[in-house]
CSV table of C-alpha atoms and ligand atoms in Angstrom, one decimal:
chain,number,residue,atom,x,y,z
A,1,UNK,CA,-8.0,-10.3,17.5
A,2,UNK,CA,-8.3,-11.2,14.5
A,3,UNK,CA,-5.1,-12.9,13.7
A,4,UNK,CA,-2.6,-12.5,11.5
A,5,UNK,CA,-3.2,-14.7,8.3
A,6,UNK,CA,-1.0,-18.1,9.2
A,7,UNK,CA,1.7,-16.9,6.5
A,8,UNK,CA,2.4,-13.3,7.8
A,9,UNK,CA,5.4,-13.2,10.2
A,10,UNK,CA,5.1,-13.6,13.3
A,11,UNK,CA,7.2,-10.8,15.1
A,12,UNK,CA,5.4,-7.1,15.8
A,13,UNK,CA,6.0,-4.5,14.7
A,14,UNK,CA,5.5,-5.6,10.5
A,15,UNK,CA,7.9,-3.0,8.5
A,16,UNK,CA,6.0,-2.1,5.2
A,17,UNK,CA,8.1,-1.0,2.7
A,18,UNK,CA,6.6,2.3,1.5
A,19,UNK,CA,6.7,2.3,-2.0
A,20,UNK,CA,9.1,-0.4,-2.0
A,21,UNK,CA,12.5,1.0,-0.8
A,22,UNK,CA,12.0,4.8,-1.4
A,23,UNK,CA,14.6,6.4,0.3
A,24,UNK,CA,17.7,4.5,-1.8
A,25,UNK,CA,15.3,3.9,-5.0
A,26,UNK,CA,13.1,5.4,-7.4
A,27,UNK,CA,9.4,5.2,-5.9
A,28,UNK,CA,7.0,2.0,-7.1
A,29,UNK,CA,9.5,0.8,-9.7
A,30,UNK,CA,10.3,-3.1,-10.0
A,31,UNK,CA,13.9,-1.8,-8.2
A,32,UNK,CA,12.3,-0.7,-5.7
A,33,UNK,CA,10.4,-3.2,-4.3
A,34,UNK,CA,13.1,-6.1,-5.1
A,35,UNK,CA,14.8,-3.9,-3.0
A,36,UNK,CA,13.0,-3.7,-0.2
A,37,UNK,CA,12.6,-7.6,-0.2
A,38,UNK,CA,16.0,-8.0,-0.5
A,39,UNK,CA,16.4,-6.1,2.6
A,40,UNK,CA,13.9,-7.9,4.2
A,41,UNK,CA,10.5,-6.0,4.9
A,42,UNK,CA,7.9,-8.6,5.7
A,43,UNK,CA,5.3,-6.1,3.3
A,44,UNK,CA,5.7,-4.2,0.2
A,45,UNK,CA,3.5,-1.2,0.0
A,46,UNK,CA,2.5,0.2,-3.6
A,47,UNK,CA,0.1,2.7,-5.4
A,48,UNK,CA,-2.2,1.6,-8.0
A,49,UNK,CA,-4.8,3.4,-10.7
A,50,UNK,CA,-5.7,3.1,-14.1
A,51,UNK,CA,-4.2,4.2,-17.2
A,52,UNK,CA,-6.7,5.5,-19.8
A,53,UNK,CA,-7.4,2.3,-21.7
A,54,UNK,CA,-8.0,1.3,-18.0
A,55,UNK,CA,-4.9,-0.6,-17.3
A,56,UNK,CA,-4.0,-1.0,-13.3
A,57,UNK,CA,-0.6,1.1,-13.3
A,58,UNK,CA,1.7,1.5,-10.1
A,59,UNK,CA,2.1,4.9,-9.7
A,60,UNK,CA,1.6,7.4,-6.9
A,61,UNK,CA,0.5,10.8,-8.3
A,62,UNK,CA,-2.2,11.5,-10.6
A,63,UNK,CA,0.1,12.8,-13.2
A,64,UNK,CA,2.9,11.3,-14.7
A,65,UNK,CA,5.3,14.4,-14.2
A,66,UNK,CA,7.1,14.0,-11.1
A,67,UNK,CA,8.2,10.3,-11.6
A,68,UNK,CA,8.5,9.8,-15.2
A,69,UNK,CA,10.0,11.6,-18.2
A,70,UNK,CA,6.3,12.0,-19.3
A,71,UNK,CA,3.8,14.8,-19.1
A,72,UNK,CA,0.0,14.4,-18.3
A,73,UNK,CA,-2.6,12.4,-16.3
A,74,UNK,CA,-2.1,9.1,-15.5
A,75,UNK,CA,-5.5,8.5,-16.8
A,76,UNK,CA,-5.3,10.4,-19.8
A,77,UNK,CA,-2.8,8.2,-21.0
A,78,UNK,CA,-2.5,4.5,-22.6
A,79,UNK,CA,-0.7,2.0,-21.0
A,80,UNK,CA,1.5,1.6,-23.8
A,81,UNK,CA,2.5,5.3,-23.7
A,82,UNK,CA,3.1,4.9,-20.1
A,83,UNK,CA,5.6,1.9,-20.5
A,84,UNK,CA,7.4,3.7,-23.3
A,85,UNK,CA,8.8,6.1,-20.1
A,86,UNK,CA,11.4,6.7,-18.1
A,87,UNK,CA,10.3,6.3,-14.2
A,88,UNK,CA,13.8,6.2,-12.7
A,89,UNK,CA,16.2,8.6,-14.2
A,90,UNK,CA,14.4,12.1,-12.1
A,91,UNK,CA,15.7,9.6,-8.9
A,92,UNK,CA,19.3,8.9,-10.4
A,93,UNK,CA,20.2,8.1,-13.7
A,94,UNK,CA,21.5,4.6,-12.3
A,95,UNK,CA,17.8,3.8,-12.8
A,96,UNK,CA,17.0,5.1,-16.4
A,97,UNK,CA,15.6,1.9,-17.4
A,98,UNK,CA,13.0,1.6,-14.7
A,99,UNK,CA,9.6,1.6,-15.8
A,100,UNK,CA,6.1,2.4,-14.7
A,101,UNK,CA,5.1,-1.3,-13.4
A,102,UNK,CA,1.4,-3.1,-14.2
A,103,UNK,CA,-0.1,-4.3,-11.3
A,104,UNK,CA,0.0,-7.4,-12.8
A,105,UNK,CA,3.7,-7.5,-12.7
A,106,UNK,CA,4.2,-6.9,-9.6
A,107,UNK,CA,1.9,-9.2,-7.9
A,108,UNK,CA,3.2,-12.2,-10.7
A,109,UNK,CA,7.0,-11.1,-9.5
A,110,UNK,CA,6.7,-10.1,-6.0
A,111,UNK,CA,3.0,-12.2,-4.8
A,112,UNK,CA,4.7,-15.2,-3.6
A,113,UNK,CA,7.5,-14.2,-2.1
A,114,UNK,CA,6.3,-11.3,0.1
A,115,UNK,CA,3.2,-9.4,1.6
A,116,UNK,CA,1.7,-6.9,-0.6
A,117,UNK,CA,-0.3,-3.5,0.4
A,118,UNK,CA,-2.1,-2.6,-2.8
A,119,UNK,CA,-3.2,1.2,-2.2
A,120,UNK,CA,-6.2,1.9,-4.6
A,121,UNK,CA,-6.0,5.7,-5.3
A,122,UNK,CA,-9.2,7.8,-4.8
A,123,UNK,CA,-8.3,9.1,-8.3
A,124,UNK,CA,-9.1,5.6,-9.7
A,125,UNK,CA,-12.7,5.5,-7.7
A,126,UNK,CA,-15.8,6.0,-10.1
A,127,UNK,CA,-19.1,6.5,-8.5
A,128,UNK,CA,-20.9,4.3,-11.1
A,129,UNK,CA,-19.6,1.0,-10.5
A,130,UNK,CA,-18.3,-0.1,-14.1
A,131,UNK,CA,-17.8,-4.1,-14.8
A,132,UNK,CA,-13.9,-3.2,-15.5
A,133,UNK,CA,-13.5,-1.1,-12.4
A,134,UNK,CA,-10.8,-0.4,-10.6
A,135,UNK,CA,-11.8,-2.8,-8.0
A,136,UNK,CA,-13.0,-5.5,-10.1
A,137,UNK,CA,-9.9,-6.0,-11.9
A,138,UNK,CA,-7.6,-6.0,-8.3
A,139,UNK,CA,-10.0,-8.6,-7.0
A,140,UNK,CA,-9.8,-10.7,-10.3
A,141,UNK,CA,-5.8,-10.4,-10.5
A,142,UNK,CA,-5.7,-11.1,-6.7
A,143,UNK,CA,-8.7,-14.9,-7.6
A,144,UNK,CA,-6.4,-16.1,-10.9
A,145,UNK,CA,-3.0,-14.6,-8.9
A,146,UNK,CA,-4.2,-17.3,-5.5
A,147,UNK,CA,-2.4,-14.5,-3.4
A,148,UNK,CA,-5.4,-13.1,-1.2
A,149,UNK,CA,-3.6,-14.2,1.9
A,150,UNK,CA,-0.6,-12.1,0.9
A,151,UNK,CA,-2.7,-8.6,-0.3
A,152,UNK,CA,-3.8,-6.1,2.0
A,153,UNK,CA,-6.2,-3.5,0.2
A,154,UNK,CA,-6.2,0.0,1.1
A,155,UNK,CA,-7.5,3.4,0.8
A,156,UNK,CA,-8.2,6.6,1.8
A,157,UNK,CA,-11.6,6.2,-0.4
A,158,UNK,CA,-13.8,4.3,1.7
A,159,UNK,CA,-16.6,3.2,-0.9
A,160,UNK,CA,-13.2,1.5,-2.6
A,161,UNK,CA,-13.3,-0.6,0.6
A,162,UNK,CA,-16.4,-1.3,0.7
A,163,UNK,CA,-16.6,-2.0,-2.8
A,164,UNK,CA,-13.5,-5.1,-2.2
A,165,UNK,CA,-15.3,-6.8,0.4
A,166,UNK,CA,-18.3,-7.0,-1.9
A,167,UNK,CA,-16.2,-8.6,-4.2
A,168,UNK,CA,-15.1,-10.8,-2.3
A,169,UNK,CA,-15.1,-10.9,2.0
A,170,UNK,CA,-12.0,-13.0,2.2
A,171,UNK,CA,-10.3,-10.2,1.8
A,172,UNK,CA,-7.9,-8.0,4.3
A,173,UNK,CA,-8.8,-4.2,4.4
A,174,UNK,CA,-6.7,-1.1,6.0
A,175,UNK,CA,-8.7,2.2,6.2
A,176,UNK,CA,-6.1,5.2,5.3
A,177,UNK,CA,-6.5,8.4,7.3
A,178,UNK,CA,-4.9,11.5,7.3
A,179,UNK,CA,-6.2,12.9,10.6
A,180,UNK,CA,-7.2,12.1,14.0
A,181,UNK,CA,-10.4,11.7,13.1
A,182,UNK,CA,-11.4,8.7,15.6
A,183,UNK,CA,-15.5,9.5,14.2
A,184,UNK,CA,-14.6,8.1,11.2
A,185,UNK,CA,-12.7,5.7,12.2
A,186,UNK,CA,-14.8,4.2,14.4
A,187,UNK,CA,-17.9,5.2,11.8
A,188,UNK,CA,-16.5,3.3,9.3
A,189,UNK,CA,-15.1,0.0,11.7
A,190,UNK,CA,-18.8,-0.6,12.6
A,191,UNK,CA,-19.9,-1.0,8.9
A,192,UNK,CA,-17.0,-2.4,7.4
A,193,UNK,CA,-14.4,-6.0,8.3
A,194,UNK,CA,-11.5,-3.9,8.6
A,195,UNK,CA,-8.4,-5.5,9.4
A,196,UNK,CA,-6.2,-2.5,9.6
A,197,UNK,CA,-6.4,0.9,9.7
A,198,UNK,CA,-3.7,3.0,8.7
A,199,UNK,CA,-3.2,6.2,10.4
A,200,UNK,CA,-1.2,9.1,9.4
A,201,UNK,CA,1.7,8.8,12.6
A,202,UNK,CA,1.4,12.3,13.9
A,203,UNK,CA,-2.1,11.4,14.6
A,204,UNK,CA,-1.5,8.1,16.7
A,205,UNK,CA,-2.1,8.0,20.5
A,206,UNK,CA,-2.0,5.0,23.0
A,207,UNK,CA,-5.6,5.5,23.7
A,208,UNK,CA,-6.7,5.6,20.1
A,209,UNK,CA,-4.5,2.2,19.4
A,210,UNK,CA,-6.0,0.8,22.2
A,211,UNK,CA,-9.6,1.4,21.0
A,212,UNK,CA,-9.1,0.3,17.4
A,213,UNK,CA,-7.5,-2.9,19.0
A,214,UNK,CA,-10.2,-3.3,21.3
A,215,UNK,CA,-11.9,-3.7,17.8
A,216,UNK,CA,-10.2,-6.1,16.7
A,217,UNK,CA,-8.3,-4.0,14.2
A,218,UNK,CA,-4.4,-3.2,13.7
A,219,UNK,CA,-2.6,0.0,13.5
A,220,UNK,CA,-0.4,0.5,11.1
A,221,UNK,CA,0.6,4.4,10.9
A,222,UNK,CA,2.7,6.0,7.6
A,223,UNK,CA,5.3,7.3,6.7
A,224,UNK,CA,7.7,7.0,9.6
A,225,UNK,CA,11.7,7.1,9.1
A,226,UNK,CA,12.9,8.2,12.3
A,227,UNK,CA,14.1,5.1,14.8
A,228,UNK,CA,13.4,7.1,17.9
A,229,UNK,CA,9.8,8.6,16.4
A,230,UNK,CA,9.1,4.3,15.3
A,231,UNK,CA,10.3,3.4,19.3
A,232,UNK,CA,7.6,5.7,20.5
A,233,UNK,CA,4.8,3.9,18.0
A,234,UNK,CA,6.1,0.7,19.2
A,235,UNK,CA,5.4,1.9,23.0
A,236,UNK,CA,1.8,2.6,22.2
A,237,UNK,CA,1.3,-0.8,20.9
A,238,UNK,CA,1.5,0.1,16.8
A,239,UNK,CA,1.0,-3.4,14.9
A,240,UNK,CA,3.7,-2.0,12.3
A,241,UNK,CA,4.4,0.6,10.5
A,242,UNK,CA,5.5,2.3,6.9
A,243,UNK,CA,8.9,3.6,5.9
A,244,UNK,CA,10.7,4.9,3.3
A,245,UNK,CA,14.1,2.9,4.5
A,246,UNK,CA,12.9,-0.6,5.5
A,247,UNK,CA,16.8,-1.1,6.4
A,248,UNK,CA,17.1,1.4,8.7
A,249,UNK,CA,13.8,0.5,10.7
A,250,UNK,CA,14.5,-3.2,11.0
A,251,UNK,CA,17.8,-2.7,12.4
A,252,UNK,CA,16.9,0.1,15.0
A,253,UNK,CA,13.7,-1.7,16.1
A,254,UNK,CA,15.5,-5.1,16.1
A,255,UNK,CA,13.0,-6.8,14.2
A,256,UNK,CA,14.9,-9.2,11.8
A,257,UNK,CA,12.8,-11.5,9.6
A,258,UNK,CA,12.9,-15.5,11.2
B,301,G3P,O1,-0.1,3.6,2.9
B,301,G3P,C1,0.6,4.8,3.6
B,301,G3P,C2,0.7,5.9,2.5
B,301,G3P,O2,0.9,5.5,1.4
B,301,G3P,C3,-0.6,6.7,2.6
B,301,G3P,O3,-0.1,7.6,1.8
B,301,G3P,O4,0.4,9.4,-0.3
B,301,G3P,O5,2.2,7.8,0.5
B,301,G3P,O6,0.2,7.3,-0.7
B,301,G3P,P1,0.7,8.0,0.3
B,302,CA,CA1,0.5,4.8,-0.5
């Protein structure tokens, strides 16, 4: 199996904080990522897409409606308008100062302190590859910040991963899937040098984990919020998992950071 980068913490499973410490903080905000790091998560996960003026913004949904006080499509809103929005009050008024972060801000702030899983949203994929496409911008940022050894790039859209691999073959890639579709996973595993398969947790079986491991690919299921489910997955030999509550998982699985 492909070795973990040296800096990756050795213990298994790796606890990946899904959109930060999503259970207690507004997702994909600086407060949420800072809390996840404080909690001892081994890696933070975030979602990135493009604004209308083609800046990389960290937000899960295609629209601003659910997680900010704004409205409309992210991709039809300029960054300067997005940055004015309140990205915390929808969760709790204590977080009214939280903003939608840029990817640049998160990498600059957290890139030397933790591992980052950058999920590139399918909404940002453009059939025609432009010079400032999201894949190019993500790679340029990682290269300029020299943090490639601490980043896992994932997507549900395999074409995004193909582009990343072409731009910088050293970067670690994770293929996200929603359902058990072993055929698809193995098809892309044959064409892409995948670091991990990040499946929906319910679709994981011990047999699949074994098969994927035999192709030197790690397995990080999402999103696991009960300790009993996490323990069952650990028995199936997964290498890590995404959770909304890193404290619960670290304590429940007894995998404290060394
Ligand atoms: O990367 C795991 C998970 O984040 C994928 O689903 O919808 O939460 O982005 P979603
Ligand atoms: Ca995500």
